[in-house]
Amino acid sequence: MTSTTTTPAVPEFPAGTILGYPRIGPHRELKKALEAFWAGKTSADDVEAVAAGLRKQTRARLAGLGLRTDVPAIPSAFSFYDHVLDTTAVVGAVPARFADLADADGRLDLAGYSTVARGRGDDLPLEMTKWFDTNYHYLVPEIGPETTFRYASDRPVREFAEGLADGVLTRPVLVGPVTYLALAKPTEGAPEGFEPLDRLADLLPVYVDLLRDLAAAGATWVQLDEPALVSDSLTVTPEAVRAAVTEAYRVLATELARPDRPAILVAAPYGDLGAALGVLAATDVEGIALDLVRGAAPTVAVKGLTSKVVVGGVIDGHNIWRADLDTKLQVLEQLETLGAAQVAAGTSTSLFHVPHTVEDEPALDPTLRGWLAFADQKVAEVVTLAEGLTEGREAIHAELLAAGDAVRSRAAAPGVVRPEVRERVAALTEGEFHRGPFAERRSAQAARLALPPLPTTTIGSFPQTPEIRKARAAHAKGDLTTEQYEDEMRAEIRRVVELQEAIGLDVLVHGEPERNDMVQYFAENLDGFAVTQNGWVQSYGSRCTRPSILWGDVSRPAPITVAWTTYTQSLTTKPVKGMLTGPVTILAWSFVRDDQPLADTANQVALALRDEIEDLEAAGIAVVQVDEPALRELLPLKAADHAAYLDWSVRSFTLATSGVRPDTQIHTHLCYSEFGEIIGAIDGLDADVTSIEAARSKMEIIGDIAGAGYARGIGPGVYDIHSPRVPTEGEVTELLAEAVRSIDADQLWVNPDCGLKTRRYEEVNPSLEHMLAATRAVRATL
Ligand code: GLN
Ligand code: ZN
């Protein structure tokens, strides 16, 4: 018997596409619109108008760059704040504490959506955490057995319709159901062992409704992002993710048949699919997008692939270097031999991890600019490769040559390889990665510093006041001379020192007023780096960062922090802590050259810092802190890659810090509380004192520290600086008392969770006073 129903042919898919595009606007228009709305200066309609304008501009831009508009090459992937929060809004999974913000249909307006993201009073916002191995942070969904899912927002449909009315057939992009649940955390009251992924069957009907609506609106393809497939660092196992993917796409692809739903492209950015490719290929989805920058293309036929569109993500969505298009075309040609129904050129990830366009960087050295591809240039690369696929290699001959020339020009350019830097790294001996025994250091430092028990300190920065920002801007514009600017910064340092002395802190800092950013400041003062004017990328919500570009061999032309630090030390008899950013963090928060192993680049940065630390020591500074808040952030997604990463990252830190005498105290600061997870690395850093976040988790890490038998100095943050809330003396006393019950008081330092630069003095002064009062109270009990 033959079946009488036939599946309609798969709708046309373009030869080139991108997985997503920056949403914040070339001049951070969305950020400005949102912040004006939050400040009560504009209405939600004003923000909607700005957003619609940006979406229209993006569609026109992408079409102008050559992406097709008659088939779905242009993604519809806007977000006001975060795409995971958008999914929460679409599926109606607003946490109970915010339930009142939704209307009877479960829908949030822009004000409600913003409140879920930012919190109100005692209702904490959704937790924010790193999106895979990027610097982007998403809002963690809270899913419990009681969570009700419903199709609460048709925003993706409306935005698709908006594009269509504008003459552009877009491809709506959504977080896939498996990744959505795999990234969620259980609600507070959820029973032990409950996993949000257990709720998959209840969530899928919402996706079914949404897909049906999208098809009715005319969408021919939809993109569902399932990066959970490339990670084995989630709370759920890779096996559970794969099983869930099989089930989810059985339901989505077969329970709703085309044309009642669009064709489905499942994208797996941020890594290698490995065995998960076979799982995806075995489903009935119509397309798969592979990350061929982090991952490798399959070399043997994969069952199920012959009926699918495969997007070869050969253009790096994660970094800013122009691609060698010839090599990329070869990868796509190899992919074509595997027999997929169609191979398309694409990006490895969404492009929202890179800035909009190199054209907006007139101040960059033109040679360097010629090596770079921001989002728009990457779109052009995809379009070129697509033409190569459809018209043949000859059709893009000139572009292939030009791209190859750019890569060769970069390799040969002065500064990219500097023999004196290479020789220094090559000549390193094992001894330069290690300090002497801790016991000896401890007694030498105790004798030199003569600190009280439970020494108090801060993490480095003090509030960046409007006056500081104004002075920096005036200096950049030339309205303040360098001398005037530095005078103002010294005046600020004097105020910060006086304040710390008045409060009674034991180890003082200069407050970092002269630093715009803890990485860019060093990038501006080291050779091998460039900084951009408009190279903003979204970090979370309306927050953007402007990563520096590490393009060449790194060295330190002159001391960077020594004058500021010795000036500060001249104002006080208390020890002043020199303040540097560590090699791993400098790499993590920059766009880093891709032509040599990260470990080599890290060692070059480490040597520059080592020189700086030795100069600080020679100038009489007894304590130096080297911040590594990003140490865990760069941790690879696959457990198999952890050891190699931790090895080079920890070694670069010890290379930077091991040149000092035993009586010089090295501190480090880590910005998270997963002490237990990377205790091996923390131990490997061999810092004399480590400060770490602890207040939000109510000192839970104390158990990990005690359990690990960690013997060096440790400062678990006693209050959360991420919130404007001033802690009471009583609650800090309680946390400290708890700490001294489990940890040797000799080891314990007292400090806030992180730097104070985003806070106001109205919050900082009483908070530090309470911290000191609590310390005195607990000292009295010792
Ligand atoms: N020293 C830096 C500061 O206090 C550390 C910041 C961070 O950990 N991100 O601002
Ligand atoms: Zn921090």
GROMACS .gro file of C-alpha atoms in nm, residues 550 583-584 587 596-607 609 648-649 652-653 655:
model
   22
  550LEU     CA    1   4.517   4.162   2.095
  583PRO     CA    2   4.672   3.725   3.198
  584VAL     CA    3   4.368   3.497   3.168
  587LEU     CA    4   4.267   3.733   2.722
  596GLN     CA    5   4.892   3.091   1.783
  597PRO     CA    6   4.786   2.887   2.088
  598LEU     CA    7   4.621   3.090   2.366
  599ALA     CA    8   4.880   2.950   2.604
  600ASP     CA    9   5.160   3.126   2.415
  601THR     CA   10   4.972   3.454   2.409
  602ALA     CA   11   4.897   3.418   2.780
  603ASN     CA   12   5.264   3.372   2.862
  604GLN     CA   13   5.356   3.689   2.674
  605VAL     CA   14   5.100   3.885   2.876
  606ALA     CA   15   5.221   3.714   3.191
  607LEU     CA   16   5.579   3.825   3.131
  609LEU     CA   17   5.283   4.162   3.419
  648TRP     CA   18   4.800   2.686   3.076
  649SER     CA   19   4.581   2.938   3.253
  652SER     CA   20   5.037   3.198   3.306
  653PHE     CA   21   4.924   3.332   3.644
  655LEU     CA   22   5.453   3.300   3.562
   0.00000   0.00000   0.00000
